[in-house]
C-alpha cells in the first residue's frame, strides 16, 4: 500500500482522511449552497452562491495543505502549515458563531468545530513525535 503515508502513527491517516472529505466538501460548495447554509444557519443570514464558492475555495486550499502534511508529516514547515489551517478554521467557526452570530449551534456547526479543535489539540500534543 505504497500510496498511503509511510510514517509511524495514525495522525497522518487522519490528515489524509480529512483532506479527502474536505475536497468533497469543496466540490459540493461549487455545486450547491445547501451544506454551507447548514453551517451558517442563524436567522437573517443569507448564504449566496459566491459565499459558498469562497468557502469551498478556502476548504480546497486547506485540503491540499493537509494532504501534503499527511505525506510529509516529519517536515516542520508542512506540519506547521497544516496546524495553521485548523487554527484558522477553528477561529473562523467560533467567530461566526460567537462574534458575528451568522452560525448557530447544531449539526452543521458541531462537526467543523469538533474536528478543527480536536485536530489542533492532537497536532500540538503529537508535535514531538513527528518533528525532531
GROMACS .gro file of N, CA, C and O in nm:
model
  528
    1UNK      N    1   0.083  -0.119   0.000
    1UNK     CA    2   0.000   0.000   0.000
    1UNK      C    3   0.087   0.125   0.000
    1UNK      O    4   0.078   0.209   0.087
    2UNK      N    5   0.170   0.137  -0.100
    2UNK     CA    6   0.264   0.248  -0.106
    2UNK      C    7   0.196   0.382  -0.132
    2UNK      O    8   0.259   0.485  -0.122
    3UNK      N    9   0.071   0.383  -0.167
    3UNK     CA   10   0.000   0.508  -0.190
    3UNK      C   11  -0.045   0.573  -0.059
    3UNK      O   12  -0.087   0.688  -0.058
    4UNK      N   13  -0.036   0.500   0.053
    4UNK     CA   14  -0.069   0.556   0.184
    4UNK      C   15   0.056   0.616   0.247
    4UNK      O   16   0.168   0.576   0.216
    5UNK      N   17   0.039   0.713   0.338
    5UNK     CA   18   0.155   0.768   0.409
    5UNK      C   19   0.233   0.657   0.478
    5UNK      O   20   0.175   0.560   0.527
    6UNK      N   21   0.367   0.671   0.483
    6UNK     CA   22   0.453   0.562   0.528
    6UNK      C   23   0.515   0.582   0.666
    6UNK      O   24   0.593   0.498   0.710
    7UNK      N   25   0.486   0.689   0.736
    7UNK     CA   26   0.544   0.710   0.869
    7UNK      C   27   0.465   0.636   0.975
    7UNK      O   28   0.355   0.589   0.952
    8UNK      N   29   0.522   0.630   1.094
    8UNK     CA   30   0.456   0.567   1.208
    8UNK      C   31   0.344   0.659   1.259
    8UNK      O   32   0.347   0.779   1.238
    9UNK      N   33   0.249   0.601   1.329
    9UNK     CA   34   0.142   0.679   1.391
    9UNK      C   35   0.019   0.690   1.303
    9UNK      O   36   0.020   0.656   1.185
   10UNK      N   37  -0.089   0.740   1.363
   10UNK     CA   38  -0.215   0.750   1.290
   10UNK      C   39  -0.256   0.892   1.254
   10UNK      O   40  -0.350   0.911   1.178
   11UNK      N   41  -0.185   0.992   1.306
   11UNK     CA   42  -0.220   1.131   1.273
   11UNK      C   43  -0.215   1.154   1.122
   11UNK      O   44  -0.301   1.222   1.066
   12UNK      N   45  -0.117   1.097   1.056
   12UNK     CA   46  -0.105   1.116   0.911
   12UNK      C   47  -0.226   1.060   0.836
   12UNK      O   48  -0.269   1.117   0.737
   13UNK      N   49  -0.284   0.953   0.887
   13UNK     CA   50  -0.404   0.896   0.823
   13UNK      C   51  -0.527   0.983   0.849
   13UNK      O   52  -0.615   0.993   0.764
   14UNK      N   53  -0.530   1.045   0.966
   14UNK     CA   54  -0.637   1.140   0.999
   14UNK      C   55  -0.631   1.258   0.901
   14UNK      O   56  -0.732   1.301   0.847
   15UNK      N   57  -0.510   1.310   0.881
   15UNK     CA   58  -0.494   1.422   0.788
   15UNK      C   59  -0.534   1.383   0.646
   15UNK      O   60  -0.598   1.460   0.575
   16UNK      N   61  -0.498   1.262   0.606
   16UNK     CA   62  -0.535   1.213   0.473
   16UNK      C   63  -0.687   1.200   0.460
   16UNK      O   64  -0.746   1.247   0.362
   17UNK      N   65  -0.749   1.140   0.559
   17UNK     CA   66  -0.895   1.124   0.558
   17UNK      C   67  -0.966   1.259   0.550
   17UNK      O   68  -1.054   1.280   0.468
   18UNK      N   69  -0.924   1.352   0.636
   18UNK     CA   70  -0.989   1.484   0.636
   18UNK      C   71  -0.962   1.559   0.506
   18UNK      O   72  -1.048   1.635   0.460
   19UNK      N   73  -0.847   1.539   0.447
   19UNK     CA   74  -0.818   1.603   0.320
   19UNK      C   75  -0.914   1.553   0.212
   19UNK      O   76  -0.967   1.633   0.135
   20UNK      N   77  -0.936   1.424   0.208
   20UNK     CA   78  -1.027   1.367   0.108
   20UNK      C   79  -1.171   1.415   0.132
   20UNK      O   80  -1.239   1.458   0.039
   21UNK      N   81  -1.215   1.410   0.257
   21UNK     CA   82  -1.352   1.455   0.290
   21UNK      C   83  -1.367   1.604   0.259
   21UNK      O   84  -1.469   1.647   0.204
   22UNK      N   85  -1.267   1.682   0.295
   22UNK     CA   86  -1.272   1.826   0.271
   22UNK      C   87  -1.276   1.859   0.122
   22UNK      O   88  -1.344   1.953   0.080
   23UNK      N   89  -1.204   1.783   0.042
   23UNK     CA   90  -1.207   1.808  -0.102
   23UNK      C   91  -1.348   1.780  -0.157
   23UNK      O   92  -1.397   1.853  -0.242
   24UNK      N   93  -1.412   1.677  -0.105
   24UNK     CA   94  -1.551   1.651  -0.143
   24UNK      C   95  -1.642   1.766  -0.104
   24UNK      O   96  -1.732   1.805  -0.180
   25UNK      N   97  -1.618   1.822   0.014
   25UNK     CA   98  -1.695   1.937   0.060
   25UNK      C   99  -1.671   2.057  -0.031
   25UNK      O  100  -1.764   2.135  -0.060
   26UNK      N  101  -1.549   2.073  -0.077
   26UNK     CA  102  -1.518   2.184  -0.169
   26UNK      C  103  -1.595   2.172  -0.299
   26UNK      O  104  -1.652   2.270  -0.347
   27UNK      N  105  -1.596   2.053  -0.355
   27UNK     CA  106  -1.670   2.030  -0.479
   27UNK      C  107  -1.817   2.060  -0.457
   27UNK      O  108  -1.882   2.129  -0.538
   28UNK      N  109  -1.870   2.010  -0.347
   28UNK     CA  110  -2.011   2.032  -0.314
   28UNK      C  111  -2.042   2.181  -0.301
   28UNK      O  112  -2.149   2.227  -0.342
   29UNK      N  113  -1.948   2.259  -0.247
   29UNK     CA  114  -1.970   2.403  -0.230
   29UNK      C  115  -1.983   2.475  -0.364
   29UNK      O  116  -2.046   2.580  -0.371
   30UNK      N  117  -1.923   2.420  -0.468
   30UNK     CA  118  -1.936   2.479  -0.601
   30UNK      C  119  -2.067   2.439  -0.668
   30UNK      O  120  -2.111   2.506  -0.761
   31UNK      N  121  -2.127   2.332  -0.622
   31UNK     CA  122  -2.249   2.282  -0.685
   31UNK      C  123  -2.377   2.330  -0.619
   31UNK      O  124  -2.480   2.342  -0.686
   32UNK      N  125  -2.373   2.357  -0.489
   32UNK     CA  126  -2.493   2.395  -0.415
   32UNK      C  127  -2.456   2.473  -0.290
   32UNK      O  128  -2.343   2.464  -0.243
   33UNK      N  129  -2.551   2.545  -0.237
   33UNK     CA  130  -2.529   2.618  -0.112
   33UNK      C  131  -2.586   2.542   0.009
   33UNK      O  132  -2.580   2.592   0.120
   34UNK      N  133  -2.639   2.424  -0.012
   34UNK     CA  134  -2.712   2.355   0.095
   34UNK      C  135  -2.627   2.325   0.218
   34UNK      O  136  -2.670   2.349   0.332
   35UNK      N  137  -2.504   2.274   0.200
   35UNK     CA  138  -2.421   2.244   0.316
   35UNK      C  139  -2.377   2.373   0.385
   35UNK      O  140  -2.379   2.383   0.507
   36UNK      N  141  -2.337   2.469   0.307
   36UNK     CA  142  -2.291   2.596   0.365
   36UNK      C  143  -2.403   2.661   0.445
   36UNK      O  144  -2.379   2.718   0.552
   37UNK      N  145  -2.526   2.650   0.397
   37UNK     CA  146  -2.641   2.704   0.471
   37UNK      C  147  -2.664   2.631   0.603
   37UNK      O  148  -2.717   2.689   0.696
   38UNK      N  149  -2.623   2.505   0.612
   38UNK     CA  150  -2.637   2.431   0.738
   38UNK      C  151  -2.541   2.485   0.843
   38UNK      O  152  -2.573   2.485   0.961
   39UNK      N  153  -2.423   2.530   0.800
   39UNK     CA  154  -2.326   2.586   0.894
   39UNK      C  155  -2.368   2.728   0.935
   39UNK      O  156  -2.374   2.762   1.052
   40UNK      N  157  -2.398   2.809   0.835
   40UNK     CA  158  -2.435   2.949   0.859
   40UNK      C  159  -2.587   2.958   0.859
   40UNK      O  160  -2.648   3.006   0.764
   41UNK      N  161  -2.646   2.913   0.968
   41UNK     CA  162  -2.791   2.894   0.972
   41UNK      C  163  -2.863   2.989   1.067
   41UNK      O  164  -2.981   2.968   1.097
   42UNK      N  165  -2.795   3.091   1.115
   42UNK     CA  166  -2.861   3.185   1.206
   42UNK      C  167  -2.969   3.263   1.132
   42UNK      O  168  -2.960   3.284   1.010
   43UNK      N  169  -3.073   3.304   1.204
   43UNK     CA  170  -3.178   3.384   1.140
   43UNK      C  171  -3.119   3.509   1.073
   43UNK      O  172  -3.023   3.566   1.122
   44UNK      N  173  -3.176   3.545   0.964
   44UNK     CA  174  -3.137   3.664   0.886
   44UNK      C  175  -2.997   3.651   0.824
   44UNK      O  176  -2.937   3.751   0.787
   45UNK      N  177  -2.944   3.530   0.815
   45UNK     CA  178  -2.816   3.507   0.750
   45UNK      C  179  -2.843   3.455   0.610
   45UNK      O  180  -2.915   3.357   0.593
   46UNK      N  181  -2.785   3.521   0.511
   46UNK     CA  182  -2.803   3.481   0.372
   46UNK      C  183  -2.673   3.418   0.322
   46UNK      O  184  -2.567   3.477   0.337
   47UNK      N  185  -2.685   3.300   0.266
   47UNK     CA  186  -2.570   3.233   0.206
   47UNK      C  187  -2.589   3.238   0.055
   47UNK      O  188  -2.684   3.181   0.002
   48UNK      N  189  -2.501   3.308  -0.012
   48UNK     CA  190  -2.509   3.320  -0.157
   48UNK      C  191  -2.420   3.216  -0.225
   48UNK      O  192  -2.330   3.161  -0.160
   49UNK      N  193  -2.441   3.190  -0.352
   49UNK     CA  194  -2.350   3.100  -0.424
   49UNK      C  195  -2.205   3.149  -0.419
   49UNK      O  196  -2.113   3.068  -0.409
   50UNK      N  197  -2.184   3.280  -0.423
   50UNK     CA  198  -2.048   3.334  -0.412
   50UNK      C  199  -1.987   3.298  -0.277
   50UNK      O  200  -1.870   3.256  -0.270
   51UNK      N  201  -2.062   3.313  -0.169
   51UNK     CA  202  -2.013   3.278  -0.036
   51UNK      C  203  -1.977   3.130  -0.030
   51UNK      O  204  -1.873   3.091   0.023
   52UNK      N  205  -2.063   3.045  -0.085
   52UNK     CA  206  -2.037   2.900  -0.083
   52UNK      C  207  -1.911   2.867  -0.162
   52UNK      O  208  -1.829   2.786  -0.118
   53UNK      N  209  -1.892   2.929  -0.277
   53UNK     CA  210  -1.773   2.901  -0.358
   53UNK      C  211  -1.646   2.953  -0.289
   53UNK      O  212  -1.542   2.888  -0.295
   54UNK      N  213  -1.655   3.068  -0.224
   54UNK     CA  214  -1.539   3.120  -0.150
   54UNK      C  215  -1.502   3.025  -0.037
   54UNK      O  216  -1.384   2.993  -0.016
   55UNK      N  217  -1.601   2.977   0.035
   55UNK     CA  218  -1.581   2.879   0.141
   55UNK      C  219  -1.520   2.751   0.082
   55UNK      O  220  -1.426   2.694   0.139
   56UNK      N  221  -1.569   2.709  -0.033
   56UNK     CA  222  -1.517   2.590  -0.100
   56UNK      C  223  -1.373   2.608  -0.146
   56UNK      O  224  -1.293   2.514  -0.140
   57UNK      N  225  -1.338   2.727  -0.189
   57UNK     CA  226  -1.201   2.753  -0.233
   57UNK      C  227  -1.105   2.747  -0.115
   57UNK      O  228  -0.998   2.685  -0.123
   58UNK      N  229  -1.141   2.811  -0.003
   58UNK     CA  230  -1.057   2.802   0.116
   58UNK      C  231  -1.042   2.656   0.159
   58UNK      O  232  -0.933   2.609   0.192
   59UNK      N  233  -1.152   2.583   0.160
   59UNK     CA  234  -1.151   2.445   0.204
   59UNK      C  235  -1.062   2.360   0.112
   59UNK      O  236  -0.989   2.273   0.160
   60UNK      N  237  -1.064   2.387  -0.017
   60UNK     CA  238  -0.977   2.315  -0.111
   60UNK      C  239  -0.829   2.343  -0.081
   60UNK      O  240  -0.747   2.251  -0.079
   61UNK      N  241  -0.798   2.469  -0.056
   61UNK     CA  242  -0.660   2.505  -0.024
   61UNK      C  243  -0.615   2.437   0.105
   61UNK      O  244  -0.506   2.379   0.111
   62UNK      N  245  -0.699   2.441   0.207
   62UNK     CA  246  -0.666   2.374   0.334
   62UNK      C  247  -0.650   2.224   0.313
   62UNK      O  248  -0.562   2.161   0.371
   63UNK      N  249  -0.734   2.168   0.229
   63UNK     CA  250  -0.728   2.025   0.200
   63UNK      C  251  -0.596   1.986   0.134
   63UNK      O  252  -0.536   1.883   0.167
   64UNK      N  253  -0.549   2.068   0.043
   64UNK     CA  254  -0.421   2.041  -0.025
   64UNK      C  255  -0.306   2.048   0.075
   64UNK      O  256  -0.217   1.961   0.075
   65UNK      N  257  -0.307   2.147   0.162
   65UNK     CA  258  -0.201   2.159   0.264
   65UNK      C  259  -0.203   2.038   0.356
   65UNK      O  260  -0.099   1.981   0.389
   66UNK      N  261  -0.322   1.995   0.397
   66UNK     CA  262  -0.334   1.879   0.486
   66UNK      C  263  -0.290   1.751   0.415
   66UNK      O  264  -0.231   1.662   0.478
   67UNK      N  265  -0.316   1.741   0.287
   67UNK     CA  266  -0.271   1.626   0.210
   67UNK      C  267  -0.118   1.621   0.206
   67UNK      O  268  -0.058   1.515   0.228
   68UNK      N  269  -0.056   1.734   0.181
   68UNK     CA  270   0.090   1.740   0.184
   68UNK      C  271   0.142   1.702   0.322
   68UNK      O  272   0.242   1.632   0.334
   69UNK      N  273   0.076   1.747   0.426
   69UNK     CA  274   0.119   1.714   0.563
   69UNK      C  275   0.106   1.565   0.590
   69UNK      O  276   0.189   1.507   0.660
   70UNK      N  277   0.003   1.502   0.539
   70UNK     CA  278  -0.015   1.358   0.560
   70UNK      C  279   0.104   1.280   0.505
   70UNK      O  280   0.147   1.181   0.566
   71UNK      N  281   0.158   1.323   0.392
   71UNK     CA  282   0.269   1.252   0.331
   71UNK      C  283   0.406   1.307   0.370
   71UNK      O  284   0.507   1.245   0.341
   72UNK      N  285   0.408   1.422   0.435
   72UNK     CA  286   0.534   1.486   0.477
   72UNK      C  287   0.525   1.528   0.623
   72UNK      O  288   0.564   1.638   0.659
   73UNK      N  289   0.473   1.441   0.706
   73UNK     CA  290   0.440   1.476   0.843
   73UNK      C  291   0.563   1.507   0.929
   73UNK      O  292   0.551   1.572   1.032
   74UNK      N  293   0.681   1.467   0.885
   74UNK     CA  294   0.802   1.497   0.962
   74UNK      C  295   0.867   1.629   0.918
   74UNK      O  296   0.967   1.670   0.976
   75UNK      N  297   0.810   1.695   0.820
   75UNK     CA  298   0.862   1.824   0.775
   75UNK      C  299   0.799   1.932   0.863
   75UNK      O  300   0.677   1.953   0.859
   76UNK      N  301   0.879   2.003   0.942
   76UNK     CA  302   0.821   2.100   1.036
   76UNK      C  303   0.741   2.212   0.970
   76UNK      O  304   0.640   2.256   1.023
   77UNK      N  305   0.783   2.258   0.853
   77UNK     CA  306   0.712   2.366   0.786
   77UNK      C  307   0.575   2.318   0.739
   77UNK      O  308   0.473   2.387   0.760
   78UNK      N  309   0.569   2.202   0.679
   78UNK     CA  310   0.442   2.148   0.631
   78UNK      C  311   0.351   2.117   0.749
   78UNK      O  312   0.230   2.144   0.745
   79UNK      N  313   0.407   2.062   0.857
   79UNK     CA  314   0.330   2.033   0.978
   79UNK      C  315   0.268   2.162   1.034
   79UNK      O  316   0.150   2.166   1.068
   80UNK      N  317   0.349   2.267   1.043
   80UNK     CA  318   0.300   2.396   1.094
   80UNK      C  319   0.192   2.454   1.005
   80UNK      O  320   0.092   2.507   1.055
   81UNK      N  321   0.209   2.444   0.874
   81UNK     CA  322   0.106   2.495   0.783
   81UNK      C  323  -0.026   2.419   0.802
   81UNK      O  324  -0.133   2.481   0.805
   82UNK      N  325  -0.018   2.288   0.814
   82UNK     CA  326  -0.140   2.208   0.835
   82UNK      C  327  -0.205   2.246   0.968
   82UNK      O  328  -0.328   2.264   0.975
   83UNK      N  329  -0.125   2.261   1.071
   83UNK     CA  330  -0.178   2.303   1.201
   83UNK      C  331  -0.245   2.440   1.188
   83UNK      O  332  -0.355   2.462   1.242
   84UNK      N  333  -0.185   2.530   1.115
   84UNK     CA  334  -0.243   2.663   1.095
   84UNK      C  335  -0.377   2.656   1.023
   84UNK      O  336  -0.467   2.737   1.051
   85UNK      N  337  -0.395   2.561   0.931
   85UNK     CA  338  -0.525   2.551   0.863
   85UNK      C  339  -0.635   2.519   0.962
   85UNK      O  340  -0.746   2.569   0.949
   86UNK      N  341  -0.604   2.436   1.061
   86UNK     CA  342  -0.704   2.403   1.163
   86UNK      C  343  -0.726   2.519   1.259
   86UNK      O  344  -0.839   2.543   1.302
   87UNK      N  345  -0.621   2.593   1.292
   87UNK     CA  346  -0.635   2.710   1.380
   87UNK      C  347  -0.722   2.816   1.312
   87UNK      O  348  -0.812   2.874   1.374
   88UNK      N  349  -0.697   2.841   1.183
   88UNK     CA  350  -0.778   2.938   1.109
   88UNK      C  351  -0.924   2.892   1.103
   88UNK      O  352  -1.016   2.971   1.125
   89UNK      N  353  -0.945   2.764   1.072
   89UNK     CA  354  -1.082   2.712   1.067
   89UNK      C  355  -1.150   2.725   1.203
   89UNK      O  356  -1.266   2.769   1.211
   90UNK      N  357  -1.081   2.689   1.308
   90UNK     CA  358  -1.137   2.699   1.442
   90UNK      C  359  -1.173   2.844   1.476
   90UNK      O  360  -1.285   2.872   1.523
   91UNK      N  361  -1.084   2.936   1.448
   91UNK     CA  362  -1.112   3.077   1.472
   91UNK      C  363  -1.229   3.127   1.389
   91UNK      O  364  -1.313   3.203   1.438
   92UNK      N  365  -1.235   3.084   1.265
   92UNK     CA  366  -1.344   3.125   1.178
   92UNK      C  367  -1.479   3.077   1.231
   92UNK      O  368  -1.572   3.156   1.245
   93UNK      N  369  -1.488   2.949   1.259
   93UNK     CA  370  -1.617   2.894   1.302
   93UNK      C  371  -1.660   2.951   1.438
   93UNK      O  372  -1.777   2.983   1.457
   94UNK      N  373  -1.565   2.965   1.530
   94UNK     CA  374  -1.600   3.025   1.659
   94UNK      C  375  -1.644   3.170   1.643
   94UNK      O  376  -1.741   3.214   1.705
   95UNK      N  377  -1.574   3.246   1.559
   95UNK     CA  378  -1.612   3.387   1.544
   95UNK      C  379  -1.747   3.401   1.473
   95UNK      O  380  -1.827   3.488   1.508
   96UNK      N  381  -1.775   3.317   1.376
   96UNK     CA  382  -1.906   3.324   1.310
   96UNK      C  383  -2.018   3.286   1.406
   96UNK      O  384  -2.128   3.340   1.397
   97UNK      N  385  -1.989   3.198   1.500
   97UNK     CA  386  -2.088   3.156   1.598
   97UNK      C  387  -2.104   3.258   1.711
   97UNK      O  388  -2.215   3.304   1.740
   98UNK      N  389  -1.991   3.297   1.773
   98UNK     CA  390  -1.998   3.377   1.896
   98UNK      C  391  -1.984   3.527   1.876
   98UNK      O  392  -2.033   3.604   1.958
   99UNK      N  393  -1.920   3.570   1.769
   99UNK     CA  394  -1.898   3.713   1.747
   99UNK      C  395  -1.997   3.768   1.645
   99UNK      O  396  -2.073   3.862   1.673
  100UNK      N  397  -1.996   3.712   1.526
  100UNK     CA  398  -2.078   3.766   1.417
  100UNK      C  399  -2.221   3.711   1.417
  100UNK      O  400  -2.308   3.766   1.351
  101UNK      N  401  -2.241   3.599   1.485
  101UNK     CA  402  -2.374   3.538   1.501
  101UNK      C  403  -2.438   3.497   1.367
  101UNK      O  404  -2.559   3.503   1.352
  102UNK      N  405  -2.355   3.455   1.272
  102UNK     CA  406  -2.409   3.405   1.147
  102UNK      C  407  -2.428   3.254   1.149
  102UNK      O  408  -2.494   3.198   1.062
  103UNK      N  409  -2.365   3.189   1.246
  103UNK     CA  410  -2.380   3.045   1.263
  103UNK      C  411  -2.444   3.020   1.399
  103UNK      O  412  -2.428   3.099   1.491
  104UNK      N  413  -2.516   2.911   1.408
  104UNK     CA  414  -2.571   2.874   1.538
  104UNK      C  415  -2.539   2.728   1.564
  104UNK      O  416  -2.516   2.650   1.471
  105UNK      N  417  -2.537   2.694   1.693
  105UNK     CA  418  -2.501   2.559   1.731
  105UNK      C  419  -2.600   2.460   1.672
  105UNK      O  420  -2.721   2.479   1.681
  106UNK      N  421  -2.549   2.355   1.613
  106UNK     CA  422  -2.630   2.250   1.554
  106UNK      C  423  -2.539   2.157   1.476
  106UNK      O  424  -2.416   2.171   1.478
  107UNK      N  425  -2.599   2.064   1.405
  107UNK     CA  426  -2.519   1.964   1.334
  107UNK      C  427  -2.428   2.025   1.228
  107UNK      O  428  -2.320   1.973   1.203
  108UNK      N  429  -2.468   2.134   1.166
  108UNK     CA  430  -2.385   2.197   1.064
  108UNK      C  431  -2.259   2.260   1.120
  108UNK      O  432  -2.156   2.265   1.054
  109UNK      N  433  -2.265   2.310   1.242
  109UNK     CA  434  -2.151   2.376   1.305
  109UNK      C  435  -2.072   2.282   1.395
  109UNK      O  436  -1.950   2.295   1.407
  110UNK      N  437  -2.139   2.188   1.458
  110UNK     CA  438  -2.073   2.100   1.555
  110UNK      C  439  -1.958   2.021   1.492
  110UNK      O  440  -1.849   2.012   1.549
  111UNK      N  441  -1.982   1.964   1.375
  111UNK     CA  442  -1.878   1.885   1.309
  111UNK      C  443  -1.750   1.963   1.283
  111UNK      O  444  -1.642   1.922   1.325
  112UNK      N  445  -1.759   2.077   1.213
  112UNK     CA  446  -1.638   2.154   1.187
  112UNK      C  447  -1.567   2.202   1.314
  112UNK      O  448  -1.444   2.203   1.320
  113UNK      N  449  -1.644   2.240   1.417
  113UNK     CA  450  -1.581   2.285   1.542
  113UNK      C  451  -1.509   2.170   1.613
  113UNK      O  452  -1.394   2.186   1.657
  114UNK      N  453  -1.574   2.057   1.624
  114UNK     CA  454  -1.513   1.943   1.692
  114UNK      C  455  -1.390   1.894   1.616
  114UNK      O  456  -1.285   1.868   1.676
  115UNK      N  457  -1.401   1.885   1.484
  115UNK     CA  458  -1.287   1.837   1.404
  115UNK      C  459  -1.171   1.935   1.409
  115UNK      O  460  -1.056   1.895   1.428
  116UNK      N  461  -1.198   2.064   1.395
  116UNK     CA  462  -1.088   2.160   1.396
  116UNK      C  463  -1.024   2.168   1.534
  116UNK      O  464  -0.901   2.169   1.546
  117UNK      N  465  -1.104   2.170   1.640
  117UNK     CA  466  -1.047   2.176   1.775
  117UNK      C  467  -0.970   2.048   1.807
  117UNK      O  468  -0.858   2.054   1.859
  118UNK      N  469  -1.029   1.934   1.778
  118UNK     CA  470  -0.961   1.808   1.804
  118UNK      C  471  -0.831   1.795   1.728
  118UNK      O  472  -0.731   1.746   1.781
  119UNK      N  473  -0.832   1.841   1.604
  119UNK     CA  474  -0.710   1.833   1.522
  119UNK      C  475  -0.602   1.925   1.574
  119UNK      O  476  -0.484   1.888   1.576
  120UNK      N  477  -0.638   2.045   1.618
  120UNK     CA  478  -0.539   2.137   1.676
  120UNK      C  479  -0.476   2.074   1.799
  120UNK      O  480  -0.353   2.069   1.813
  121UNK      N  481  -0.559   2.025   1.889
  121UNK     CA  482  -0.508   1.964   2.013
  121UNK      C  483  -0.419   1.845   1.981
  121UNK      O  484  -0.309   1.831   2.034
  122UNK      N  485  -0.466   1.757   1.893
  122UNK     CA  486  -0.390   1.638   1.857
  122UNK      C  487  -0.257   1.674   1.794
  122UNK      O  488  -0.152   1.618   1.829
  123UNK      N  489  -0.256   1.770   1.702
  123UNK     CA  490  -0.131   1.807   1.635
  123UNK      C  491  -0.033   1.874   1.731
  123UNK      O  492   0.088   1.851   1.722
  124UNK      N  493  -0.082   1.954   1.824
  124UNK     CA  494   0.007   2.016   1.922
  124UNK      C  495   0.068   1.909   2.013
  124UNK      O  496   0.188   1.908   2.039
  125UNK      N  497  -0.016   1.818   2.061
  125UNK     CA  498   0.031   1.712   2.150
  125UNK      C  499   0.133   1.621   2.080
  125UNK      O  500   0.231   1.578   2.139
  126UNK      N  501   0.111   1.592   1.953
  126UNK     CA  502   0.195   1.499   1.878
  126UNK      C  503   0.316   1.563   1.811
  126UNK      O  504   0.395   1.494   1.747
  127UNK      N  505   0.333   1.693   1.827
  127UNK     CA  506   0.442   1.764   1.762
  127UNK      C  507   0.577   1.690   1.778
  127UNK      O  508   0.645   1.662   1.680
  128UNK      N  509   0.614   1.657   1.899
  128UNK     CA  510   0.743   1.594   1.926
  128UNK      C  511   0.756   1.453   1.870
  128UNK      O  512   0.869   1.403   1.853
  129UNK      N  513   0.646   1.389   1.842
  129UNK     CA  514   0.652   1.254   1.785
  129UNK      C  515   0.689   1.256   1.637
  129UNK      O  516   0.744   1.159   1.586
  130UNK      N  517   0.656   1.363   1.569
  130UNK     CA  518   0.681   1.371   1.425
  130UNK      C  519   0.793   1.468   1.388
  130UNK      O  520   0.860   1.449   1.288
  131UNK      N  521   0.808   1.573   1.467
  131UNK     CA  522   0.910   1.674   1.437
  131UNK      C  523   1.025   1.658   1.536
  131UNK      O  524   1.007   1.670   1.655
  132UNK      N  525   1.142   1.629   1.483
  132UNK     CA  526   1.259   1.605   1.570
  132UNK      C  527   1.367   1.706   1.539
  132UNK      O  528   1.389   1.750   1.437
   0.00000   0.00000   0.00000
